[in-house]
XYZ file of C-alpha atoms in Angstrom:
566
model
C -9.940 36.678 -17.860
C -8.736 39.296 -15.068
C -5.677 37.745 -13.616
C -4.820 40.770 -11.065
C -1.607 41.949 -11.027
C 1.300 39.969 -13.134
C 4.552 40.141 -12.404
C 6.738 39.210 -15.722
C 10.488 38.370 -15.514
C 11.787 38.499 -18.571
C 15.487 36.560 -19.710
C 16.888 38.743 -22.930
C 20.113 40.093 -24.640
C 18.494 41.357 -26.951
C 17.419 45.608 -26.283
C 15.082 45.633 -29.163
C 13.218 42.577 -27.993
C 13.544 43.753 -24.694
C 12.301 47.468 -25.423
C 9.412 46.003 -27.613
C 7.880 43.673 -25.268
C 8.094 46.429 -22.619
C 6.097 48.952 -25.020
C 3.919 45.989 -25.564
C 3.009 45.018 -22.174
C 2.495 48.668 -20.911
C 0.262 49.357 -23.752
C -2.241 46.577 -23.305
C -1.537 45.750 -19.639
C -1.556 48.748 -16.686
C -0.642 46.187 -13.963
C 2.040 43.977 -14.965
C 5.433 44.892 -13.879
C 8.404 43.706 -15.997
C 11.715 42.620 -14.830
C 14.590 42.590 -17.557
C 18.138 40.522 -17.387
C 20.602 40.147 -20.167
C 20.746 36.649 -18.929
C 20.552 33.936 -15.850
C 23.134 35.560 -13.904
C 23.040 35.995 -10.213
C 20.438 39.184 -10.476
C 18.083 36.782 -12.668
C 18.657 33.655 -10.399
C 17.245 36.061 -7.136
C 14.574 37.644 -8.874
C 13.517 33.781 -9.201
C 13.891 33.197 -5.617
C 12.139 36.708 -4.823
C 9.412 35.942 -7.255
C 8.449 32.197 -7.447
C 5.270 32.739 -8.675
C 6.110 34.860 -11.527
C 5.587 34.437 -15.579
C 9.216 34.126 -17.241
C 9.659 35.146 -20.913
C 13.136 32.906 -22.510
C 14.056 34.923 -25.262
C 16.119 32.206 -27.250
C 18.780 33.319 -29.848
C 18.633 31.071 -33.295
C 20.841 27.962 -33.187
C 21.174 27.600 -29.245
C 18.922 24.604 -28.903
C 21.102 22.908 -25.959
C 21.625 26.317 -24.047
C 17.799 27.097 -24.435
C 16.203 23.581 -22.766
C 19.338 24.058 -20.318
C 18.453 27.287 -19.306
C 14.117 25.727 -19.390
C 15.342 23.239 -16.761
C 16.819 25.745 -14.732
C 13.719 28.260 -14.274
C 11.647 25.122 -13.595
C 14.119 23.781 -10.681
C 14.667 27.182 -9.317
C 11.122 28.560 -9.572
C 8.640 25.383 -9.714
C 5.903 27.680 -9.017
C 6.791 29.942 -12.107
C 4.862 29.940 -15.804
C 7.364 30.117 -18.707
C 6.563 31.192 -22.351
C 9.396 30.543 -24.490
C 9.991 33.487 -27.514
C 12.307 31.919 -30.555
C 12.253 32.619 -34.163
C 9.402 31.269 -36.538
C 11.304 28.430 -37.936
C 12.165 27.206 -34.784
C 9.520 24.760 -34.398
C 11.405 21.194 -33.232
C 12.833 23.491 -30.518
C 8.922 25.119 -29.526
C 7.494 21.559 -29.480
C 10.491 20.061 -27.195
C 10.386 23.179 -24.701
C 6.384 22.521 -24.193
C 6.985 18.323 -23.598
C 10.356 19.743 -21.298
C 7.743 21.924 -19.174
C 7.059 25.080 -20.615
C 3.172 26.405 -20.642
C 3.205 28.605 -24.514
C 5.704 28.888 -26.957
C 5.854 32.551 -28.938
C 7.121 33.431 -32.533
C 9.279 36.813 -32.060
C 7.311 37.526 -35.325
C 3.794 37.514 -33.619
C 5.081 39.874 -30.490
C 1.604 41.949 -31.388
C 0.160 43.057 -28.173
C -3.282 40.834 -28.370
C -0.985 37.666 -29.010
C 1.519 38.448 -25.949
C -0.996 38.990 -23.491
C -3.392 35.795 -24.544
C -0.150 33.791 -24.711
C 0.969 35.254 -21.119
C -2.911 34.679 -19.422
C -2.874 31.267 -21.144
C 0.668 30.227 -19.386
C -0.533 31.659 -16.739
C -3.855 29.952 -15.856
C -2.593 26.311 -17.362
C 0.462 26.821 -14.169
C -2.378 27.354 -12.275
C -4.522 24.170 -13.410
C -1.448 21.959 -13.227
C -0.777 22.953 -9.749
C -4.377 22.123 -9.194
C -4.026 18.446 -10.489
C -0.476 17.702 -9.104
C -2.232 18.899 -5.639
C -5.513 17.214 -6.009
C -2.562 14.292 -7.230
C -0.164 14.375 -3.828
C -3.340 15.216 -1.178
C -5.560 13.922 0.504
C -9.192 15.319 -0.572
C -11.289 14.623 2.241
C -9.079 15.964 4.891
C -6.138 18.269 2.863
C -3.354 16.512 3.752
C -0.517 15.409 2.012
C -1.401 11.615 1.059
C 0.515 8.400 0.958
C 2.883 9.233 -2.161
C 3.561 12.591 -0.955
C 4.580 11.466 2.699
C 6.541 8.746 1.185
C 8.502 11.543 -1.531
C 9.098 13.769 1.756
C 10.290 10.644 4.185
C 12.743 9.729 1.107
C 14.151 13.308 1.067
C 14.240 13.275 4.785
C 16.373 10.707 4.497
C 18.945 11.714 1.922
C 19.222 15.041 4.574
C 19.646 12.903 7.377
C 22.547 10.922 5.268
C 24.186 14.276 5.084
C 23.826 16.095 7.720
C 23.214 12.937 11.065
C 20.101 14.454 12.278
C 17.218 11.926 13.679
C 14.403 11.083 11.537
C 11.186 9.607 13.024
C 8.332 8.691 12.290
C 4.892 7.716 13.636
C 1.716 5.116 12.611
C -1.439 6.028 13.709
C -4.146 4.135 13.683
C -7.594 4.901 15.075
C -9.211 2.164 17.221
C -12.168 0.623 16.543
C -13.325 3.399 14.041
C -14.740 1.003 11.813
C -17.679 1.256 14.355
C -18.797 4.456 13.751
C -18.910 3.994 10.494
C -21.236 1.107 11.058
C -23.484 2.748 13.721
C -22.992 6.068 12.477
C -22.871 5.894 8.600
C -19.737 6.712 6.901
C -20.540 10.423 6.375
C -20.140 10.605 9.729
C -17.232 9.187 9.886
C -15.324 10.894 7.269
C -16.618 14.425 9.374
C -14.894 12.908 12.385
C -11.542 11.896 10.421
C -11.634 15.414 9.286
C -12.087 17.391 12.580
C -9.131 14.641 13.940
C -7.029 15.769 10.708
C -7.911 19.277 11.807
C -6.890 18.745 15.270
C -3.898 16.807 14.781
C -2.752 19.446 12.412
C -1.897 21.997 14.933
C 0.374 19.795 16.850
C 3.388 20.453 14.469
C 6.312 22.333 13.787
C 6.033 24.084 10.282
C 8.856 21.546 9.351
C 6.795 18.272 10.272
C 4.510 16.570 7.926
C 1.125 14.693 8.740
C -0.683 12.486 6.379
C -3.655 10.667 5.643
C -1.871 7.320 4.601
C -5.167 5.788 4.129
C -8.583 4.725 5.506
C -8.531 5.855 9.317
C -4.361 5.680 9.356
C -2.483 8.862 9.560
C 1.450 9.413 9.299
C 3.572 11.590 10.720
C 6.970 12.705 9.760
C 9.418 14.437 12.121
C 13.236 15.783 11.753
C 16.099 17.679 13.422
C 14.886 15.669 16.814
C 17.418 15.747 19.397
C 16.363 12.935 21.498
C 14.211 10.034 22.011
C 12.386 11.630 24.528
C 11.318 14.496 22.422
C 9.428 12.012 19.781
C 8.085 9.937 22.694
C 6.491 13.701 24.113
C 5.184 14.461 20.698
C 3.566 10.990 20.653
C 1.684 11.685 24.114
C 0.705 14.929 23.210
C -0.983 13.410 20.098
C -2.669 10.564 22.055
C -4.488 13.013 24.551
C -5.136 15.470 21.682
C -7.190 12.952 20.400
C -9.120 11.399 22.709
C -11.634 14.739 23.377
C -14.950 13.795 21.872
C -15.332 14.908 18.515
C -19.451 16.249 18.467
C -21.537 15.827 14.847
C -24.793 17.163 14.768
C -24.730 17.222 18.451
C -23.706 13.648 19.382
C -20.841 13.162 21.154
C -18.562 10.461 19.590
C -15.191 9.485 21.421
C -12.288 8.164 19.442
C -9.002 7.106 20.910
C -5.579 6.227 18.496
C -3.068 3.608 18.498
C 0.515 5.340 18.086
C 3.680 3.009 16.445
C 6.836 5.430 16.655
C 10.419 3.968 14.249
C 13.333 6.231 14.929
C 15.375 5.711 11.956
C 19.075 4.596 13.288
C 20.278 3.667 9.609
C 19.448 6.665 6.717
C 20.283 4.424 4.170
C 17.395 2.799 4.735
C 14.209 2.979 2.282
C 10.857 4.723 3.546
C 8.941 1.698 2.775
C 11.138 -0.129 5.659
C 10.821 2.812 8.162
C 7.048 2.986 7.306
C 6.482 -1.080 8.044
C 8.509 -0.623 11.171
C 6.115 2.459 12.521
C 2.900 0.117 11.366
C 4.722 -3.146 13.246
C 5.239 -0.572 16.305
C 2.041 0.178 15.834
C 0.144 -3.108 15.766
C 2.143 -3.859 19.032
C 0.275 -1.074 20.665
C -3.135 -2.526 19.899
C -2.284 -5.953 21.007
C -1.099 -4.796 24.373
C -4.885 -3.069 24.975
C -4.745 0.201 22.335
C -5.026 4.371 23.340
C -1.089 4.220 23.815
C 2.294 4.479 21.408
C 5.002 1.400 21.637
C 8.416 1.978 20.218
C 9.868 0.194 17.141
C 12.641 -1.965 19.115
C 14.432 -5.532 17.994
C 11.752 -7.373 19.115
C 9.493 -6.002 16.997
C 11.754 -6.176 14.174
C 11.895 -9.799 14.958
C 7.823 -9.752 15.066
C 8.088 -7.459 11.423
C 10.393 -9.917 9.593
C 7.893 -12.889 11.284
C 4.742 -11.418 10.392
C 5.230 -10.780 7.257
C 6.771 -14.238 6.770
C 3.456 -15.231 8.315
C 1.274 -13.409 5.632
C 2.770 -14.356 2.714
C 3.104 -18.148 3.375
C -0.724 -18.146 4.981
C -2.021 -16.832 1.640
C -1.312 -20.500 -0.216
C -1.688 -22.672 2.913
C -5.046 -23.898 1.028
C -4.160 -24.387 -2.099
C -0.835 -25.825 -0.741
C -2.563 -28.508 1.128
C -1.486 -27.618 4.748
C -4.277 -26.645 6.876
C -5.248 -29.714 9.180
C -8.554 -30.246 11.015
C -8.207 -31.279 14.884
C -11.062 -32.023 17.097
C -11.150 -31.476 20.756
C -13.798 -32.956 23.091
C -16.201 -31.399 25.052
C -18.585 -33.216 27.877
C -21.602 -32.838 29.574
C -20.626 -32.135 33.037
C -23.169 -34.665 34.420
C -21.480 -37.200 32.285
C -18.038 -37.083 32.821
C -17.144 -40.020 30.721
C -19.320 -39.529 27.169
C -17.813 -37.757 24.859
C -20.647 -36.159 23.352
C -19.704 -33.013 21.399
C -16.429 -32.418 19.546
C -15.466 -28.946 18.491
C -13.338 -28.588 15.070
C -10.622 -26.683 15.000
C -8.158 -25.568 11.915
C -4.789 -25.649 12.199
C -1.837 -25.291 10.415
C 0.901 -27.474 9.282
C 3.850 -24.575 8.766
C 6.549 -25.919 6.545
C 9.126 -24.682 8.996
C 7.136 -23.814 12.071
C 5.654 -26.858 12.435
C 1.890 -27.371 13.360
C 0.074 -23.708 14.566
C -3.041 -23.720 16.312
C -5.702 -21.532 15.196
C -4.441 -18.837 18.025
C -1.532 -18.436 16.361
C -2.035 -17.644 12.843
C -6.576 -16.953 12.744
C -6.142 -13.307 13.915
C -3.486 -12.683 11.055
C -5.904 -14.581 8.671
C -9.207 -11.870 9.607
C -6.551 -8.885 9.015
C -5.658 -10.342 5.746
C -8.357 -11.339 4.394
C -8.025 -14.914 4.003
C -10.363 -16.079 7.139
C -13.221 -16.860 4.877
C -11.245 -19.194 2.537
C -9.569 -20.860 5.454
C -13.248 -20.901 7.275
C -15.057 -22.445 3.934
C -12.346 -25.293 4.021
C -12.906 -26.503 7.767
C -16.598 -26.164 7.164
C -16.773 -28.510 4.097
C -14.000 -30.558 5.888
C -15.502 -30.864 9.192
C -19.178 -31.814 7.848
C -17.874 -34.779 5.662
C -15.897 -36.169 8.428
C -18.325 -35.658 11.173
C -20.873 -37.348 8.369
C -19.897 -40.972 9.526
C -19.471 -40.252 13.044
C -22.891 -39.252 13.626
C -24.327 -42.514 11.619
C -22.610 -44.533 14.550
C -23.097 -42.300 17.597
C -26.565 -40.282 16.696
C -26.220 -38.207 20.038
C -23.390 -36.833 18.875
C -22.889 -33.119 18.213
C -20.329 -30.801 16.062
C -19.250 -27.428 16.773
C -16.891 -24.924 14.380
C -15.853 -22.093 14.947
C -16.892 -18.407 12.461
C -14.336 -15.401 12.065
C -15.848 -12.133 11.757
C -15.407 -11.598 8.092
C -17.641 -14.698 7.582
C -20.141 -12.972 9.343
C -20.269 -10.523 6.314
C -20.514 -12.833 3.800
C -24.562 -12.110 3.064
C -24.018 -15.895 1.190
C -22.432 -18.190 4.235
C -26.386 -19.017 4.852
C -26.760 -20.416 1.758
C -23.068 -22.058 1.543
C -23.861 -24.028 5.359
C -26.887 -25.182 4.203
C -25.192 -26.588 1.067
C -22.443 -28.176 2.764
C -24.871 -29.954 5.356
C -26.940 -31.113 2.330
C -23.784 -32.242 0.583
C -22.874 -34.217 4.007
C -26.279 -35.794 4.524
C -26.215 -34.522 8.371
C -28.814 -33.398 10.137
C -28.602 -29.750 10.483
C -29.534 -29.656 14.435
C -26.394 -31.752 15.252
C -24.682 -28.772 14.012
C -23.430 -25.649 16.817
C -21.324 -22.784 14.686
C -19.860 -20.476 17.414
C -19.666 -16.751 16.470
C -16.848 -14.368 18.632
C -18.610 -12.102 20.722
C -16.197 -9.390 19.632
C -18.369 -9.353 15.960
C -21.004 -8.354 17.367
C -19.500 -5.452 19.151
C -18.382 -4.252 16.044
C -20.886 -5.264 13.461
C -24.132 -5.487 15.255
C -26.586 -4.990 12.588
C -24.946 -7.174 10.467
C -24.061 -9.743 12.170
C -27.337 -10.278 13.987
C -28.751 -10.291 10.424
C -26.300 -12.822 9.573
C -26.941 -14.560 12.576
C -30.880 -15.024 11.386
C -29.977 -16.357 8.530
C -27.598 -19.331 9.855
C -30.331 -19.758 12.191
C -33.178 -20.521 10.034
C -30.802 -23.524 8.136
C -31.613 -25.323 12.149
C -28.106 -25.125 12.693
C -27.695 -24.093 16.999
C -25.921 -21.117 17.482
C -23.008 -20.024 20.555
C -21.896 -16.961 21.480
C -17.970 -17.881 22.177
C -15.614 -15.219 24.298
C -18.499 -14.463 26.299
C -17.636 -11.963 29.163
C -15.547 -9.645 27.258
C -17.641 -7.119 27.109
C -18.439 -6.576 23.653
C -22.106 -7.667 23.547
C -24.769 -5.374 25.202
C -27.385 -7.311 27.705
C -29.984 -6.031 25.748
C -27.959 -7.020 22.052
C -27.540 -10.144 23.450
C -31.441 -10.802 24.085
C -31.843 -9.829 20.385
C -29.196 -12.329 19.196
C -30.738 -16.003 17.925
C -28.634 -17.959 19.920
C -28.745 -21.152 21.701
C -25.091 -21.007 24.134
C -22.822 -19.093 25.432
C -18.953 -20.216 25.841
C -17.493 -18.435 28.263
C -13.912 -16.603 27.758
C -11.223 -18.864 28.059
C -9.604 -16.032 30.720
C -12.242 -16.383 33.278
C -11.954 -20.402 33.254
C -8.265 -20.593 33.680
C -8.662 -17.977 36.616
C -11.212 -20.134 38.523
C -9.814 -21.204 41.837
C -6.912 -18.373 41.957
C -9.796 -16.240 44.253
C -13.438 -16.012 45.294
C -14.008 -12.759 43.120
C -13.507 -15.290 40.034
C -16.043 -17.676 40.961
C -18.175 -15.116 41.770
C -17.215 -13.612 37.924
C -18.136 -17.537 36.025
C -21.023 -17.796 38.783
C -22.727 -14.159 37.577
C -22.050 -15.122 33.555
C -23.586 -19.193 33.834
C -26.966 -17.345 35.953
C -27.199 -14.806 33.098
C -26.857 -17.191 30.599
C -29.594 -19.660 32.026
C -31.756 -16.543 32.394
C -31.969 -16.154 29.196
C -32.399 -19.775 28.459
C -29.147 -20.266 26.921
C -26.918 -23.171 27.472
C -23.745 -22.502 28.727
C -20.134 -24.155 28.155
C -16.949 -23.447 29.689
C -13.733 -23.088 27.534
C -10.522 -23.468 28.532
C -10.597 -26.174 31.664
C -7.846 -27.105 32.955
C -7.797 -28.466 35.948
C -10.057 -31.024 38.355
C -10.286 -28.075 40.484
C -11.481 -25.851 37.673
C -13.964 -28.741 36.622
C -15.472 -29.260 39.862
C -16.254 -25.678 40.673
C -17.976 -24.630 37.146
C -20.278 -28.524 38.409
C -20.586 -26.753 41.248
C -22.096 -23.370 39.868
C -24.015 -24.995 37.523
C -22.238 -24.940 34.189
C -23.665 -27.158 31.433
C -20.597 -28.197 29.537
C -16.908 -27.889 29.815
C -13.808 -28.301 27.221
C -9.969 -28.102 27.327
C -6.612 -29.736 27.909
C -8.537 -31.422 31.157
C -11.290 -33.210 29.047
C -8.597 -33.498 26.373
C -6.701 -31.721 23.718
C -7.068 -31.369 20.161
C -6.655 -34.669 18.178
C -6.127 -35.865 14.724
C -9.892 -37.490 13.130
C -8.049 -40.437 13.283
C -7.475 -40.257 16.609
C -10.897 -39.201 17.315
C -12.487 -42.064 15.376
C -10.290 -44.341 17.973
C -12.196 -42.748 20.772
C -15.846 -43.009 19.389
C -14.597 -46.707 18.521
C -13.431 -47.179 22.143
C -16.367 -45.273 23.829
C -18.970 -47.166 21.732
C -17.198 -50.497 23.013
């Protein structure tokens, strides 16, 4: 094995020693240069800082155990980068074994200094300080892109830290999140989209000082750590430069694919603070950015403290609200608009009795549910809920209908086909009475599966609504494609009717397309006579809010149907 030139640093007071492995080394070995010192004094110490990635030789005297794994410790803190071979007498075997679990590469009997035996010991140090810096590398990065991963960012923000304890300066740092990347890995294939978080990595990469730090925290999030900042203003600069850095198209294989980020900046006011804290503070900054429209940077302030301490409150509690017993089921009305008075559908909607909160509606705590995972278990419950209680309802009123709402990450489940059809069979109900209403948004970003999905809850003869319809998300052309029977039309574009003609003209466009493609269409969201009267007017089929009337208890409910039947 030809390791090039070797540069060998060796720690002796002994002259014979010294002379011998000098004679040695030159014999067998033209291009190693050796470097002698009695001991670690001030000479040796530089020579460690001149040559970090030397070999050292620790030629240890009989009987100076202590001194010897002192002096190990030493060479390995001052020179990580360095390969040591320890040389102590033949009977000094405890000591060779403890030096080797203490971080030394070889250990050498002064017996065996035969020129073969130094030189494999030396090329043996050598090349397993080579393969451990490959593993603790391949250990603390990222291998995809090359950056430093989540344990390594979080070592270097806890060292920023202790510096910033010492010496005042400003640490920051920054969340970054790409937005709706998970689409390109659904359109695009996940190849794809690991080339594309590499050429951003690239990118992003050039942006920084020598002293900063970027990392791949995980999946499509990147960190960034910055010191020695003099000002707000400078981070907040840093943060813009990064958002228009990114938002070039990246081209693969000659498509063009655009990709925009979501930036949460924490400037660290307390150092004694831990880097888990300033990292959940950057990714509360950061989720603030997305919810007020993504492709910007929001600052960790109070408020979103507040939101921090809330949210995560929020998660842990909604993890047990099942089991716990606290999820209720509320139905809201929702009427034929050439029947004013007959009740004749009833959507069911989950909400949550909050031991200190009181009772959330599905607004409030459904979007934390999809991020966490849980909106399948909560969505199982209100189905098998909502069918048995809807079960006697429709043996007294047969016209009547049921709708329930689907999260996204039930429209992944490949089994929620076979799970509805159960349920309805449990329930006895005819599975046409049934409406499930799928968000609009799911489709955007799953279409494949989801339409797949959708085929599938389709053939169980349950009817099918698009809901949120008008945000965009759903092609024209999707949307012919899609096996369903309604559209409900976004809440936003109900609640604006009346405020101008542009509106009307907005709900107007979306009920025509709708009944062009043979859909019925509902209105979400009514709220006032006005409101009612003008979606009559343009020819909406069906119409639900706090107008018609809010969401009630099934006891409630069953008062109603009692009333209306009377």
């Amino acid at each position: 094995m030809d390791l090039g030139p070797v540069r060998v640093l060796l720690l002796s007071a002994d002259f014979r020693t010294a002379r011998l492995i000098d004679d040695v080394l030159h014999a067998t070995w033209s291009r190693t240069q050796l470097l002698t010192h009695a001991g670690m004094d001030a000479a040796a110490a530089q020579a460690l800082v001149d040559h970090p990635s030397c070999c050292v030789l620790l030629d240890v005297p009989a009987g100076v155990r202590e001194e010897a794994l002192e002096l190990l410790a030493y060479v390995r803190l001052s020179a990580p980068e360095a390969s040591i071979v320890l040389l102590c007498d033949g009977d000094e075997e405890a000591l060779a074994l403890e030096a080797l679990k203490a971080g030394a590469q070889d250990c050498l009997a002064k017996s065996e200094l035969a020129p073969a035996l130094l030189r494999r010991s030396l090329t043996h140090a050598i090349e397993r300080k080579r393969s451990e810096a490959r593993v603790a590398h391949q250990a603390l990065h990222d291998q995809l892109t090359g950056l430093p991963n989540r344990a390594l960012f979080l070592d270097r923000l806890g060292v920023a830290l202790e510096r910033a304890r010492r010496s005042g300066t400003q640490v920051a740092v920054m969340f970054l999140d790409f937005d709706n990347f998970k689409r390109i890995n659904d359109t695009r294939g996940h190849a794809v989209g690991d080339r594309v978080l590499a050429a951003l990595a690239q990118r992003l990469s050039t942006l920084l000082r020598p002293m900063d730090t970027v990392a791949r925290f995980g999946g499509d999030e990147f960190t960034f750590l910055f010191e020695d900042l003099t000002s707000e203003r400078e981070v907040v600069l840093i943060a813009d430069r990064i958002c228009h850095a990114a938002s070039p198209p990246v081209e693969i294989d000659g498509v063009e694919l655009i990709v925009t980020v979501s930036i949460g900046i924490a400037i660290v006011g307390d150092p004694a603070v831990s880097p888990e804290t300033v990292i959940r503070e950057a990714d509360a900054a950061m989720y603030r950015a997305k919810e007020r429209g993504r492709s910007r940077y929001e600052l960790f302030d109070e408020e979103s403290r507040q939101r921090a301490v809330a949210r995560i409150e929020l998660e842990n509690a909604i993890r047990h609200a099942v089991e716990r017993g606290q999820l209720r089921l509320q139905y809201q009305p929702r009427v034929a608009l050439n029947a004013f008075t007959d009740m004749v559908w009833v959507e069911a909607q989950v909400h949550w009795q909050h031991p200190r909160r009181g009772l959330l509606g599905p607004g409030e705590f459904m979007p934390l549910a999809e991020e966490t995972g849980v909106a399948p278990v909560i969505g199982r419950f209100a189905l098998e809920q909502a069918l048995a209680q809807f079960a006697p309802w429709r043996a007294s009123r047969p016209d009547m209908r049921l709708s329930l709402s689907l999260s996204s990450r039930q429209l992944r489940d490949a089994n929620l086909a076979s799970v509805l059809s159960d349920a309805i069979a449990a329930a006895g109900i005819d599975p046409r009475a049934i409406c499930l209403e799928v968000p609009e948004g799911a489709v955007g970003e799953d279409p494949e599966t989801v339409t797949a999905t959708l085929r599938r809850l389709a053939a169980t003869g349950v009817r099918l609504a698009l809901r949120d319809f008008g945000s965009g998300a759903a092609s024209f052309s999707r949307l012919r494609e899609l096996p369903v029977d309604a559209i409900k039309i976004h809440e936003d574009f109900v609640k604006a009717l009346g405020e101008s003609d542009e509106d009307a003209s907005i709900v107007g466009a979306l009920i025509e397309l709708g009944h062009a493609l043979g859909l019925t269409v509902i209105a979400g969201g009514t709220q006032t006579a006005a409101q009612l009267e003008l979606l009559r007017a343009l020819g909406c089929d069906a119409a639900q809010g706090d107008l018609i009337g809010p969401p009630v208890t099934a006891e409630q409910a069953q008062a109603l149907l009692v009333a209306e039947v009377a």
